[in-house]
mmCIF file with all atom_site columns, C-alpha atoms in Angstrom:
data_model
loop_
_atom_site.group_PDB
_atom_site.id
_atom_site.type_symbol
_atom_site.label_atom_id
_atom_site.label_alt_id
_atom_site.label_comp_id
_atom_site.label_asym_id
_atom_site.label_entity_id
_atom_site.label_seq_id
_atom_site.pdbx_PDB_ins_code
_atom_site.Cartn_x
_atom_site.Cartn_y
_atom_site.Cartn_z
_atom_site.occupancy
_atom_site.B_iso_or_equiv
_atom_site.pdbx_formal_charge
_atom_site.auth_seq_id
_atom_site.auth_comp_id
_atom_site.auth_asym_id
_atom_site.auth_atom_id
_atom_site.pdbx_PDB_model_num
ATOM 1   C CA . UNK A 1 1   ? 103.938 115.796 105.018 1.00 0.00 ? 29  UNK A CA 1
ATOM 2   C CA . UNK A 1 2   ? 103.862 116.732 101.299 1.00 0.00 ? 30  UNK A CA 1
ATOM 3   C CA . UNK A 1 3   ? 102.512 120.186 102.126 1.00 0.00 ? 31  UNK A CA 1
ATOM 4   C CA . UNK A 1 4   ? 98.839  119.211 102.219 1.00 0.00 ? 32  UNK A CA 1
ATOM 5   C CA . UNK A 1 5   ? 96.344  121.589 103.722 1.00 0.00 ? 33  UNK A CA 1
ATOM 6   C CA . UNK A 1 6   ? 92.592  121.361 104.003 1.00 0.00 ? 34  UNK A CA 1
ATOM 7   C CA . UNK A 1 7   ? 90.086  124.123 104.466 1.00 0.00 ? 35  UNK A CA 1
ATOM 8   C CA . UNK A 1 8   ? 87.987  124.668 106.375 1.00 0.00 ? 36  UNK A CA 1
ATOM 9   C CA . UNK A 1 9   ? 89.105  122.476 109.274 1.00 0.00 ? 37  UNK A CA 1
ATOM 10  C CA . UNK A 1 10  ? 85.679  122.530 110.874 1.00 0.00 ? 38  UNK A CA 1
ATOM 11  C CA . UNK A 1 11  ? 82.296  123.372 109.451 1.00 0.00 ? 39  UNK A CA 1
ATOM 12  C CA . UNK A 1 12  ? 78.733  123.202 110.706 1.00 0.00 ? 40  UNK A CA 1
ATOM 13  C CA . UNK A 1 13  ? 76.022  123.581 108.125 1.00 0.00 ? 41  UNK A CA 1
ATOM 14  C CA . UNK A 1 14  ? 72.348  122.884 107.632 1.00 0.00 ? 42  UNK A CA 1
ATOM 15  C CA . UNK A 1 15  ? 70.685  120.197 105.583 1.00 0.00 ? 43  UNK A CA 1
ATOM 16  C CA . UNK A 1 16  ? 70.183  121.230 101.998 1.00 0.00 ? 44  UNK A CA 1
ATOM 17  C CA . UNK A 1 17  ? 72.982  123.775 101.806 1.00 0.00 ? 45  UNK A CA 1
ATOM 18  C CA . UNK A 1 18  ? 75.931  123.394 99.419  1.00 0.00 ? 46  UNK A CA 1
ATOM 19  C CA . UNK A 1 19  ? 79.354  122.837 100.928 1.00 0.00 ? 47  UNK A CA 1
ATOM 20  C CA . UNK A 1 20  ? 82.774  122.900 99.304  1.00 0.00 ? 48  UNK A CA 1
ATOM 21  C CA . UNK A 1 21  ? 85.898  121.538 100.921 1.00 0.00 ? 49  UNK A CA 1
ATOM 22  C CA . UNK A 1 22  ? 89.299  122.414 99.575  1.00 0.00 ? 50  UNK A CA 1
ATOM 23  C CA . UNK A 1 23  ? 92.473  120.378 99.486  1.00 0.00 ? 51  UNK A CA 1
ATOM 24  C CA . UNK A 1 24  ? 95.699  122.120 98.557  1.00 0.00 ? 52  UNK A CA 1
ATOM 25  C CA . UNK A 1 25  ? 99.116  120.572 97.940  1.00 0.00 ? 53  UNK A CA 1
ATOM 26  C CA . UNK A 1 26  ? 102.408 122.241 97.161  1.00 0.00 ? 54  UNK A CA 1
ATOM 27  C CA . UNK A 1 27  ? 104.503 119.429 95.646  1.00 0.00 ? 55  UNK A CA 1
ATOM 28  C CA . UNK A 1 28  ? 102.973 118.795 92.229  1.00 0.00 ? 56  UNK A CA 1
ATOM 29  C CA . UNK A 1 29  ? 101.633 115.318 92.990  1.00 0.00 ? 57  UNK A CA 1
ATOM 30  C CA . UNK A 1 30  ? 99.495  113.924 90.234  1.00 0.00 ? 58  UNK A CA 1
ATOM 31  C CA . UNK A 1 31  ? 97.070  111.797 92.262  1.00 0.00 ? 59  UNK A CA 1
ATOM 32  C CA . UNK A 1 32  ? 94.766  113.303 94.868  1.00 0.00 ? 60  UNK A CA 1
ATOM 33  C CA . UNK A 1 33  ? 92.028  111.610 96.878  1.00 0.00 ? 61  UNK A CA 1
ATOM 34  C CA . UNK A 1 34  ? 89.043  112.451 99.043  1.00 0.00 ? 62  UNK A CA 1
ATOM 35  C CA . UNK A 1 35  ? 88.041  110.040 101.808 1.00 0.00 ? 63  UNK A CA 1
ATOM 36  C CA . UNK A 1 36  ? 85.476  110.124 104.537 1.00 0.00 ? 64  UNK A CA 1
ATOM 37  C CA . UNK A 1 37  ? 86.007  108.470 107.902 1.00 0.00 ? 65  UNK A CA 1
ATOM 38  C CA . UNK A 1 38  ? 83.148  107.272 110.043 1.00 0.00 ? 66  UNK A CA 1
ATOM 39  C CA . UNK A 1 39  ? 83.020  105.097 113.156 1.00 0.00 ? 67  UNK A CA 1
ATOM 40  C CA . UNK A 1 40  ? 82.624  101.454 112.201 1.00 0.00 ? 68  UNK A CA 1
ATOM 41  C CA . UNK A 1 41  ? 83.455  102.076 108.548 1.00 0.00 ? 69  UNK A CA 1
ATOM 42  C CA . UNK A 1 42  ? 87.067  103.096 108.573 1.00 0.00 ? 70  UNK A CA 1
ATOM 43  C CA . UNK A 1 43  ? 88.258  105.167 105.654 1.00 0.00 ? 71  UNK A CA 1
ATOM 44  C CA . UNK A 1 44  ? 86.233  105.111 102.438 1.00 0.00 ? 72  UNK A CA 1
ATOM 45  C CA . UNK A 1 45  ? 87.174  106.631 99.112  1.00 0.00 ? 73  UNK A CA 1
ATOM 46  C CA . UNK A 1 46  ? 84.761  109.234 97.731  1.00 0.00 ? 74  UNK A CA 1
ATOM 47  C CA . UNK A 1 47  ? 86.481  110.474 94.567  1.00 0.00 ? 75  UNK A CA 1
ATOM 48  C CA . UNK A 1 48  ? 89.984  110.715 93.277  1.00 0.00 ? 76  UNK A CA 1
ATOM 49  C CA . UNK A 1 49  ? 91.884  112.592 90.618  1.00 0.00 ? 77  UNK A CA 1
ATOM 50  C CA . UNK A 1 50  ? 94.758  111.465 88.430  1.00 0.00 ? 78  UNK A CA 1
ATOM 51  C CA . UNK A 1 51  ? 95.459  114.820 86.837  1.00 0.00 ? 79  UNK A CA 1
ATOM 52  C CA . UNK A 1 52  ? 94.006  118.206 86.040  1.00 0.00 ? 80  UNK A CA 1
ATOM 53  C CA . UNK A 1 53  ? 90.389  117.729 84.980  1.00 0.00 ? 81  UNK A CA 1
ATOM 54  C CA . UNK A 1 54  ? 90.768  113.937 85.349  1.00 0.00 ? 82  UNK A CA 1
ATOM 55  C CA . UNK A 1 55  ? 88.632  112.486 88.115  1.00 0.00 ? 83  UNK A CA 1
ATOM 56  C CA . UNK A 1 56  ? 86.886  109.244 88.911  1.00 0.00 ? 84  UNK A CA 1
ATOM 57  C CA . UNK A 1 57  ? 84.441  107.872 91.435  1.00 0.00 ? 85  UNK A CA 1
ATOM 58  C CA . UNK A 1 58  ? 85.316  105.938 94.530  1.00 0.00 ? 86  UNK A CA 1
ATOM 59  C CA . UNK A 1 59  ? 83.344  103.648 96.768  1.00 0.00 ? 87  UNK A CA 1
ATOM 60  C CA . UNK A 1 60  ? 80.923  106.225 98.205  1.00 0.00 ? 88  UNK A CA 1
ATOM 61  C CA . UNK A 1 61  ? 80.577  108.931 95.556  1.00 0.00 ? 89  UNK A CA 1
ATOM 62  C CA . UNK A 1 62  ? 76.800  109.485 95.633  1.00 0.00 ? 90  UNK A CA 1
ATOM 63  C CA . UNK A 1 63  ? 75.963  113.019 96.751  1.00 0.00 ? 91  UNK A CA 1
ATOM 64  C CA . UNK A 1 64  ? 79.478  114.312 96.078  1.00 0.00 ? 92  UNK A CA 1
ATOM 65  C CA . UNK A 1 65  ? 81.195  115.961 93.147  1.00 0.00 ? 93  UNK A CA 1
ATOM 66  C CA . UNK A 1 66  ? 84.798  117.025 92.672  1.00 0.00 ? 94  UNK A CA 1
ATOM 67  C CA . UNK A 1 67  ? 86.794  119.347 90.515  1.00 0.00 ? 95  UNK A CA 1
ATOM 68  C CA . UNK A 1 68  ? 90.466  119.781 89.767  1.00 0.00 ? 96  UNK A CA 1
ATOM 69  C CA . UNK A 1 69  ? 91.228  122.791 87.621  1.00 0.00 ? 97  UNK A CA 1
ATOM 70  C CA . UNK A 1 70  ? 94.807  123.122 88.908  1.00 0.00 ? 98  UNK A CA 1
ATOM 71  C CA . UNK A 1 71  ? 97.339  120.510 89.965  1.00 0.00 ? 99  UNK A CA 1
ATOM 72  C CA . UNK A 1 72  ? 97.524  121.906 93.472  1.00 0.00 ? 100 UNK A CA 1
ATOM 73  C CA . UNK A 1 73  ? 93.814  122.102 94.296  1.00 0.00 ? 101 UNK A CA 1
ATOM 74  C CA . UNK A 1 74  ? 91.198  119.353 94.583  1.00 0.00 ? 102 UNK A CA 1
ATOM 75  C CA . UNK A 1 75  ? 87.723  120.483 95.595  1.00 0.00 ? 103 UNK A CA 1
ATOM 76  C CA . UNK A 1 76  ? 84.999  118.305 97.083  1.00 0.00 ? 104 UNK A CA 1
ATOM 77  C CA . UNK A 1 77  ? 81.434  119.616 96.821  1.00 0.00 ? 105 UNK A CA 1
ATOM 78  C CA . UNK A 1 78  ? 78.323  118.456 98.572  1.00 0.00 ? 106 UNK A CA 1
ATOM 79  C CA . UNK A 1 79  ? 75.640  119.922 96.342  1.00 0.00 ? 107 UNK A CA 1
ATOM 80  C CA . UNK A 1 80  ? 72.912  119.609 98.980  1.00 0.00 ? 108 UNK A CA 1
ATOM 81  C CA . UNK A 1 81  ? 74.275  118.426 102.300 1.00 0.00 ? 109 UNK A CA 1
ATOM 82  C CA . UNK A 1 82  ? 72.458  115.728 104.238 1.00 0.00 ? 110 UNK A CA 1
ATOM 83  C CA . UNK A 1 83  ? 72.877  114.553 107.814 1.00 0.00 ? 111 UNK A CA 1
ATOM 84  C CA . UNK A 1 84  ? 74.379  111.292 106.543 1.00 0.00 ? 112 UNK A CA 1
ATOM 85  C CA . UNK A 1 85  ? 77.286  113.318 105.210 1.00 0.00 ? 113 UNK A CA 1
ATOM 86  C CA . UNK A 1 86  ? 78.310  114.351 108.701 1.00 0.00 ? 114 UNK A CA 1
ATOM 87  C CA . UNK A 1 87  ? 81.806  112.944 108.856 1.00 0.00 ? 115 UNK A CA 1
ATOM 88  C CA . UNK A 1 88  ? 85.496  113.671 108.949 1.00 0.00 ? 116 UNK A CA 1
ATOM 89  C CA . UNK A 1 89  ? 86.865  114.241 105.464 1.00 0.00 ? 117 UNK A CA 1
ATOM 90  C CA . UNK A 1 90  ? 90.480  113.574 104.585 1.00 0.00 ? 118 UNK A CA 1
ATOM 91  C CA . UNK A 1 91  ? 92.356  114.574 101.500 1.00 0.00 ? 119 UNK A CA 1
ATOM 92  C CA . UNK A 1 92  ? 95.404  112.587 100.436 1.00 0.00 ? 120 UNK A CA 1
ATOM 93  C CA . UNK A 1 93  ? 98.013  112.561 97.716  1.00 0.00 ? 121 UNK A CA 1
ATOM 94  C CA . UNK A 1 94  ? 99.899  109.650 96.269  1.00 0.00 ? 122 UNK A CA 1
ATOM 95  C CA . UNK A 1 95  ? 103.629 110.008 96.448  1.00 0.00 ? 123 UNK A CA 1
ATOM 96  C CA . UNK A 1 96  ? 104.856 109.931 92.864  1.00 0.00 ? 124 UNK A CA 1
ATOM 97  C CA . UNK A 1 97  ? 108.196 111.512 93.592  1.00 0.00 ? 125 UNK A CA 1
ATOM 98  C CA . UNK A 1 98  ? 109.810 108.186 94.373  1.00 0.00 ? 126 UNK A CA 1
ATOM 99  C CA . UNK A 1 99  ? 113.332 108.260 95.643  1.00 0.00 ? 127 UNK A CA 1
ATOM 100 C CA . UNK A 1 100 ? 113.408 112.016 95.911  1.00 0.00 ? 128 UNK A CA 1
ATOM 101 C CA . UNK A 1 101 ? 112.752 111.647 99.630  1.00 0.00 ? 129 UNK A CA 1
ATOM 102 C CA . UNK A 1 102 ? 114.721 109.236 101.815 1.00 0.00 ? 130 UNK A CA 1
ATOM 103 C CA . UNK A 1 103 ? 112.882 106.169 103.102 1.00 0.00 ? 131 UNK A CA 1
ATOM 104 C CA . UNK A 1 104 ? 109.889 106.880 100.934 1.00 0.00 ? 132 UNK A CA 1
ATOM 105 C CA . UNK A 1 105 ? 108.453 104.834 98.175  1.00 0.00 ? 133 UNK A CA 1
ATOM 106 C CA . UNK A 1 106 ? 106.122 105.230 95.323  1.00 0.00 ? 134 UNK A CA 1
ATOM 107 C CA . UNK A 1 107 ? 102.515 104.557 96.133  1.00 0.00 ? 135 UNK A CA 1
ATOM 108 C CA . UNK A 1 108 ? 102.240 105.569 99.750  1.00 0.00 ? 136 UNK A CA 1
ATOM 109 C CA . UNK A 1 109 ? 99.689  108.257 100.464 1.00 0.00 ? 137 UNK A CA 1
ATOM 110 C CA . UNK A 1 110 ? 100.144 111.386 102.526 1.00 0.00 ? 138 UNK A CA 1
ATOM 111 C CA . UNK A 1 111 ? 97.110  112.729 104.304 1.00 0.00 ? 139 UNK A CA 1
ATOM 112 C CA . UNK A 1 112 ? 95.908  116.183 105.151 1.00 0.00 ? 140 UNK A CA 1
ATOM 113 C CA . UNK A 1 113 ? 94.782  117.096 108.677 1.00 0.00 ? 141 UNK A CA 1
ATOM 114 C CA . UNK A 1 114 ? 91.097  116.499 107.977 1.00 0.00 ? 142 UNK A CA 1
ATOM 115 C CA . UNK A 1 115 ? 87.892  118.538 107.935 1.00 0.00 ? 143 UNK A CA 1
ATOM 116 C CA . UNK A 1 116 ? 85.198  117.828 110.474 1.00 0.00 ? 144 UNK A CA 1
ATOM 117 C CA . UNK A 1 117 ? 81.827  118.487 108.854 1.00 0.00 ? 145 UNK A CA 1
ATOM 118 C CA . UNK A 1 118 ? 78.577  118.506 110.782 1.00 0.00 ? 146 UNK A CA 1
ATOM 119 C CA . UNK A 1 119 ? 75.303  118.694 108.890 1.00 0.00 ? 147 UNK A CA 1
ATOM 120 C CA . UNK A 1 120 ? 72.365  119.603 111.127 1.00 0.00 ? 148 UNK A CA 1
ATOM 121 C CA . UNK B 2 1   ? 83.333  96.457  100.208 1.00 0.00 ? 28  UNK B CA 1
ATOM 122 C CA . UNK B 2 2   ? 86.373  96.595  102.412 1.00 0.00 ? 29  UNK B CA 1
ATOM 123 C CA . UNK B 2 3   ? 89.424  94.914  100.988 1.00 0.00 ? 30  UNK B CA 1
ATOM 124 C CA . UNK B 2 4   ? 91.453  94.888  104.205 1.00 0.00 ? 31  UNK B CA 1
ATOM 125 C CA . UNK B 2 5   ? 90.106  93.834  107.563 1.00 0.00 ? 32  UNK B CA 1
ATOM 126 C CA . UNK B 2 6   ? 92.161  94.291  110.702 1.00 0.00 ? 33  UNK B CA 1
ATOM 127 C CA . UNK B 2 7   ? 92.065  92.051  113.710 1.00 0.00 ? 34  UNK B CA 1
ATOM 128 C CA . UNK B 2 8   ? 91.608  92.653  116.572 1.00 0.00 ? 35  UNK B CA 1
ATOM 129 C CA . UNK B 2 9   ? 89.425  95.752  116.512 1.00 0.00 ? 36  UNK B CA 1
ATOM 130 C CA . UNK B 2 10  ? 90.970  96.891  119.783 1.00 0.00 ? 37  UNK B CA 1
ATOM 131 C CA . UNK B 2 11  ? 94.083  95.896  121.691 1.00 0.00 ? 38  UNK B CA 1
ATOM 132 C CA . UNK B 2 12  ? 95.231  97.046  125.121 1.00 0.00 ? 39  UNK B CA 1
ATOM 133 C CA . UNK B 2 13  ? 98.729  96.247  126.376 1.00 0.00 ? 40  UNK B CA 1
ATOM 134 C CA . UNK B 2 14  ? 101.299 97.452  128.881 1.00 0.00 ? 41  UNK B CA 1
ATOM 135 C CA . UNK B 2 15  ? 104.295 99.530  127.964 1.00 0.00 ? 42  UNK B CA 1
ATOM 136 C CA . UNK B 2 16  ? 107.221 97.362  126.962 1.00 0.00 ? 43  UNK B CA 1
ATOM 137 C CA . UNK B 2 17  ? 105.058 94.548  125.594 1.00 0.00 ? 44  UNK B CA 1
ATOM 138 C CA . UNK B 2 18  ? 104.805 93.673  121.939 1.00 0.00 ? 45  UNK B CA 1
ATOM 139 C CA . UNK B 2 19  ? 101.671 94.444  119.947 1.00 0.00 ? 46  UNK B CA 1
ATOM 140 C CA . UNK B 2 20  ? 100.558 92.351  117.002 1.00 0.00 ? 47  UNK B CA 1
ATOM 141 C CA . UNK B 2 21  ? 97.831  93.362  114.594 1.00 0.00 ? 48  UNK B CA 1
ATOM 142 C CA . UNK B 2 22  ? 96.597  91.345  111.669 1.00 0.00 ? 49  UNK B CA 1
ATOM 143 C CA . UNK B 2 23  ? 95.108  92.248  108.328 1.00 0.00 ? 50  UNK B CA 1
ATOM 144 C CA . UNK B 2 24  ? 93.271  90.006  105.911 1.00 0.00 ? 51  UNK B CA 1
ATOM 145 C CA . UNK B 2 25  ? 92.315  90.917  102.382 1.00 0.00 ? 52  UNK B CA 1
ATOM 146 C CA . UNK B 2 26  ? 90.303  89.351  99.615  1.00 0.00 ? 53  UNK B CA 1
ATOM 147 C CA . UNK B 2 27  ? 91.862  89.881  96.206  1.00 0.00 ? 54  UNK B CA 1
ATOM 148 C CA . UNK B 2 28  ? 95.367  89.862  94.765  1.00 0.00 ? 55  UNK B CA 1
ATOM 149 C CA . UNK B 2 29  ? 97.477  92.876  95.615  1.00 0.00 ? 56  UNK B CA 1
ATOM 150 C CA . UNK B 2 30  ? 100.457 94.771  94.314  1.00 0.00 ? 57  UNK B CA 1
ATOM 151 C CA . UNK B 2 31  ? 101.494 95.944  97.741  1.00 0.00 ? 58  UNK B CA 1
ATOM 152 C CA . UNK B 2 32  ? 100.134 96.313  101.248 1.00 0.00 ? 59  UNK B CA 1
ATOM 153 C CA . UNK B 2 33  ? 100.684 99.301  103.475 1.00 0.00 ? 60  UNK B CA 1
ATOM 154 C CA . UNK B 2 34  ? 100.222 100.072 107.140 1.00 0.00 ? 61  UNK B CA 1
ATOM 155 C CA . UNK B 2 35  ? 99.189  103.465 108.420 1.00 0.00 ? 62  UNK B CA 1
ATOM 156 C CA . UNK B 2 36  ? 98.861  104.980 111.850 1.00 0.00 ? 63  UNK B CA 1
ATOM 157 C CA . UNK B 2 37  ? 96.337  107.558 113.015 1.00 0.00 ? 64  UNK B CA 1
ATOM 158 C CA . UNK B 2 38  ? 96.556  109.452 116.242 1.00 0.00 ? 65  UNK B CA 1
ATOM 159 C CA . UNK B 2 39  ? 93.270  110.679 117.636 1.00 0.00 ? 66  UNK B CA 1
ATOM 160 C CA . UNK B 2 40  ? 91.954  113.641 115.663 1.00 0.00 ? 67  UNK B CA 1
ATOM 161 C CA . UNK B 2 41  ? 94.754  113.568 113.098 1.00 0.00 ? 68  UNK B CA 1
ATOM 162 C CA . UNK B 2 42  ? 95.294  112.359 109.561 1.00 0.00 ? 69  UNK B CA 1
ATOM 163 C CA . UNK B 2 43  ? 96.800  108.994 108.713 1.00 0.00 ? 70  UNK B CA 1
ATOM 164 C CA . UNK B 2 44  ? 100.559 108.630 108.595 1.00 0.00 ? 71  UNK B CA 1
ATOM 165 C CA . UNK B 2 45  ? 102.280 106.058 106.415 1.00 0.00 ? 72  UNK B CA 1
ATOM 166 C CA . UNK B 2 46  ? 104.359 103.541 108.377 1.00 0.00 ? 73  UNK B CA 1
ATOM 167 C CA . UNK B 2 47  ? 105.577 100.863 106.045 1.00 0.00 ? 74  UNK B CA 1
ATOM 168 C CA . UNK B 2 48  ? 104.930 99.313  102.638 1.00 0.00 ? 75  UNK B CA 1
ATOM 169 C CA . UNK B 2 49  ? 105.508 95.696  101.727 1.00 0.00 ? 76  UNK B CA 1
ATOM 170 C CA . UNK B 2 50  ? 105.383 94.502  98.159  1.00 0.00 ? 77  UNK B CA 1
ATOM 171 C CA . UNK B 2 51  ? 103.622 91.330  97.081  1.00 0.00 ? 78  UNK B CA 1
ATOM 172 C CA . UNK B 2 52  ? 106.943 89.624  96.357  1.00 0.00 ? 79  UNK B CA 1
ATOM 173 C CA . UNK B 2 53  ? 108.285 90.372  99.855  1.00 0.00 ? 80  UNK B CA 1
ATOM 174 C CA . UNK B 2 54  ? 107.595 88.253  102.916 1.00 0.00 ? 81  UNK B CA 1
ATOM 175 C CA . UNK B 2 55  ? 108.954 90.380  105.721 1.00 0.00 ? 82  UNK B CA 1
ATOM 176 C CA . UNK B 2 56  ? 110.053 93.931  106.254 1.00 0.00 ? 83  UNK B CA 1
ATOM 177 C CA . UNK B 2 57  ? 111.459 95.864  109.180 1.00 0.00 ? 84  UNK B CA 1
ATOM 178 C CA . UNK B 2 58  ? 111.502 99.522  110.071 1.00 0.00 ? 85  UNK B CA 1
ATOM 179 C CA . UNK B 2 59  ? 112.770 100.439 113.514 1.00 0.00 ? 86  UNK B CA 1
ATOM 180 C CA . UNK B 2 60  ? 110.462 98.737  116.022 1.00 0.00 ? 87  UNK B CA 1
ATOM 181 C CA . UNK B 2 61  ? 108.047 97.701  113.295 1.00 0.00 ? 88  UNK B CA 1
ATOM 182 C CA . UNK B 2 62  ? 108.006 94.329  111.645 1.00 0.00 ? 89  UNK B CA 1
ATOM 183 C CA . UNK B 2 63  ? 105.562 93.513  108.872 1.00 0.00 ? 90  UNK B CA 1
ATOM 184 C CA . UNK B 2 64  ? 104.953 90.117  107.360 1.00 0.00 ? 91  UNK B CA 1
ATOM 185 C CA . UNK B 2 65  ? 102.970 89.243  104.289 1.00 0.00 ? 92  UNK B CA 1
ATOM 186 C CA . UNK B 2 66  ? 101.549 85.860  103.327 1.00 0.00 ? 93  UNK B CA 1
ATOM 187 C CA . UNK B 2 67  ? 99.996  86.161  99.898  1.00 0.00 ? 94  UNK B CA 1
ATOM 188 C CA . UNK B 2 68  ? 98.846  82.539  99.930  1.00 0.00 ? 95  UNK B CA 1
ATOM 189 C CA . UNK B 2 69  ? 96.695  83.302  102.975 1.00 0.00 ? 96  UNK B CA 1
ATOM 190 C CA . UNK B 2 70  ? 95.986  86.875  101.890 1.00 0.00 ? 97  UNK B CA 1
ATOM 191 C CA . UNK B 2 71  ? 97.092  88.174  105.246 1.00 0.00 ? 98  UNK B CA 1
ATOM 192 C CA . UNK B 2 72  ? 99.599  90.498  106.835 1.00 0.00 ? 99  UNK B CA 1
ATOM 193 C CA . UNK B 2 73  ? 100.690 91.239  110.358 1.00 0.00 ? 100 UNK B CA 1
ATOM 194 C CA . UNK B 2 74  ? 102.175 94.309  111.972 1.00 0.00 ? 101 UNK B CA 1
ATOM 195 C CA . UNK B 2 75  ? 104.322 93.787  115.046 1.00 0.00 ? 102 UNK B CA 1
ATOM 196 C CA . UNK B 2 76  ? 105.345 96.695  117.222 1.00 0.00 ? 103 UNK B CA 1
ATOM 197 C CA . UNK B 2 77  ? 108.073 95.670  119.629 1.00 0.00 ? 104 UNK B CA 1
ATOM 198 C CA . UNK B 2 78  ? 108.774 97.220  123.029 1.00 0.00 ? 105 UNK B CA 1
ATOM 199 C CA . UNK B 2 79  ? 105.665 99.370  122.811 1.00 0.00 ? 106 UNK B CA 1
ATOM 200 C CA . UNK B 2 80  ? 105.484 102.836 124.314 1.00 0.00 ? 107 UNK B CA 1
ATOM 201 C CA . UNK B 2 81  ? 102.564 104.930 125.470 1.00 0.00 ? 108 UNK B CA 1
ATOM 202 C CA . UNK B 2 82  ? 103.186 107.139 122.433 1.00 0.00 ? 109 UNK B CA 1
ATOM 203 C CA . UNK B 2 83  ? 102.312 104.179 120.186 1.00 0.00 ? 110 UNK B CA 1
ATOM 204 C CA . UNK B 2 84  ? 98.691  104.543 121.293 1.00 0.00 ? 111 UNK B CA 1
ATOM 205 C CA . UNK B 2 85  ? 96.809  105.092 118.027 1.00 0.00 ? 112 UNK B CA 1
ATOM 206 C CA . UNK B 2 86  ? 94.660  103.386 115.432 1.00 0.00 ? 113 UNK B CA 1
ATOM 207 C CA . UNK B 2 87  ? 96.460  101.283 112.869 1.00 0.00 ? 114 UNK B CA 1
ATOM 208 C CA . UNK B 2 88  ? 95.127  100.612 109.387 1.00 0.00 ? 115 UNK B CA 1
ATOM 209 C CA . UNK B 2 89  ? 96.179  98.320  106.609 1.00 0.00 ? 116 UNK B CA 1
ATOM 210 C CA . UNK B 2 90  ? 95.613  99.363  103.018 1.00 0.00 ? 117 UNK B CA 1
ATOM 211 C CA . UNK B 2 91  ? 95.809  97.382  99.814  1.00 0.00 ? 118 UNK B CA 1
ATOM 212 C CA . UNK B 2 92  ? 95.952  98.510  96.236  1.00 0.00 ? 119 UNK B CA 1
ATOM 213 C CA . UNK B 2 93  ? 94.902  95.561  94.138  1.00 0.00 ? 120 UNK B CA 1
ATOM 214 C CA . UNK B 2 94  ? 96.888  94.463  91.113  1.00 0.00 ? 121 UNK B CA 1
ATOM 215 C CA . UNK B 2 95  ? 97.589  97.598  89.138  1.00 0.00 ? 122 UNK B CA 1
ATOM 216 C CA . UNK B 2 96  ? 98.003  97.227  85.407  1.00 0.00 ? 123 UNK B CA 1
ATOM 217 C CA . UNK B 2 97  ? 98.977  100.809 84.836  1.00 0.00 ? 124 UNK B CA 1
ATOM 218 C CA . UNK B 2 98  ? 96.801  103.642 83.678  1.00 0.00 ? 125 UNK B CA 1
ATOM 219 C CA . UNK B 2 99  ? 94.901  105.959 85.961  1.00 0.00 ? 126 UNK B CA 1
ATOM 220 C CA . UNK B 2 100 ? 93.180  103.563 88.296  1.00 0.00 ? 127 UNK B CA 1
ATOM 221 C CA . UNK B 2 101 ? 95.440  103.726 91.349  1.00 0.00 ? 128 UNK B CA 1
ATOM 222 C CA . UNK B 2 102 ? 93.453  103.423 94.562  1.00 0.00 ? 129 UNK B CA 1
ATOM 223 C CA . UNK B 2 103 ? 93.973  102.131 98.069  1.00 0.00 ? 130 UNK B CA 1
ATOM 224 C CA . UNK B 2 104 ? 91.331  100.311 100.073 1.00 0.00 ? 131 UNK B CA 1
ATOM 225 C CA . UNK B 2 105 ? 91.598  100.713 103.816 1.00 0.00 ? 132 UNK B CA 1
ATOM 226 C CA . UNK B 2 106 ? 90.443  98.422  106.562 1.00 0.00 ? 133 UNK B CA 1
ATOM 227 C CA . UNK B 2 107 ? 88.515  99.597  109.587 1.00 0.00 ? 134 UNK B CA 1
ATOM 228 C CA . UNK B 2 108 ? 91.552  99.686  111.812 1.00 0.00 ? 135 UNK B CA 1
ATOM 229 C CA . UNK B 2 109 ? 92.832  98.363  115.114 1.00 0.00 ? 136 UNK B CA 1
ATOM 230 C CA . UNK B 2 110 ? 92.780  100.701 118.095 1.00 0.00 ? 137 UNK B CA 1
ATOM 231 C CA . UNK B 2 111 ? 95.933  100.103 120.109 1.00 0.00 ? 138 UNK B CA 1
ATOM 232 C CA . UNK B 2 112 ? 96.159  101.397 123.650 1.00 0.00 ? 139 UNK B CA 1
ATOM 233 C CA . UNK B 2 113 ? 99.511  101.184 125.391 1.00 0.00 ? 140 UNK B CA 1
ATOM 234 C CA . UNK B 2 114 ? 99.191  101.707 129.114 1.00 0.00 ? 141 UNK B CA 1
ATOM 235 C CA . UNK B 2 115 ? 102.112 103.297 130.983 1.00 0.00 ? 142 UNK B CA 1
#
């Protein structure tokens, strides 16, 4: 599972408050991703990172910012949470370790367990 | 916009039957992947098929890819109740190198396998 953890796993907050979600990986993967998953929309990319301090926007980046000061941590921040940001948030890494692991390939993504965020 | 679109949105079958899910996409791809998600969990990678491959097998899974039709299918043979999950296809577009590696996921097919 590429040692991916997310914290917190559940959070309830109020509109207008800042929220930071953390994704942590232990295997030195270069690429990390934040997605949100909503009924009827599937999985949508928010932001991604291709190295320390290197990030780029995804499909639904408005209202979100990210930071990656260390290889192992990728933070997602909602500067001022809104009810439309109620969702399940998944972090993922791209496997760049290739044949190091049996039956695995470059390019597949490994996902964290998710964070359920409710904005009231 | 969604690159991959799965069909059907939901599928209910009996244990032992085969399940077929389809994925259509819009632009050229480097590879196509299928993922599985159990309720309340993260996605798990199942299988990857490259654009120059037409068919791939992994255990009870069989994936086909038709780049001329921009479509893929996932077949699960001899299904089990434990196969109950949502299944997603994901495409990556044609990657020319650099930093822009992203997957685009479809909305998924919810498969229910009844015991």
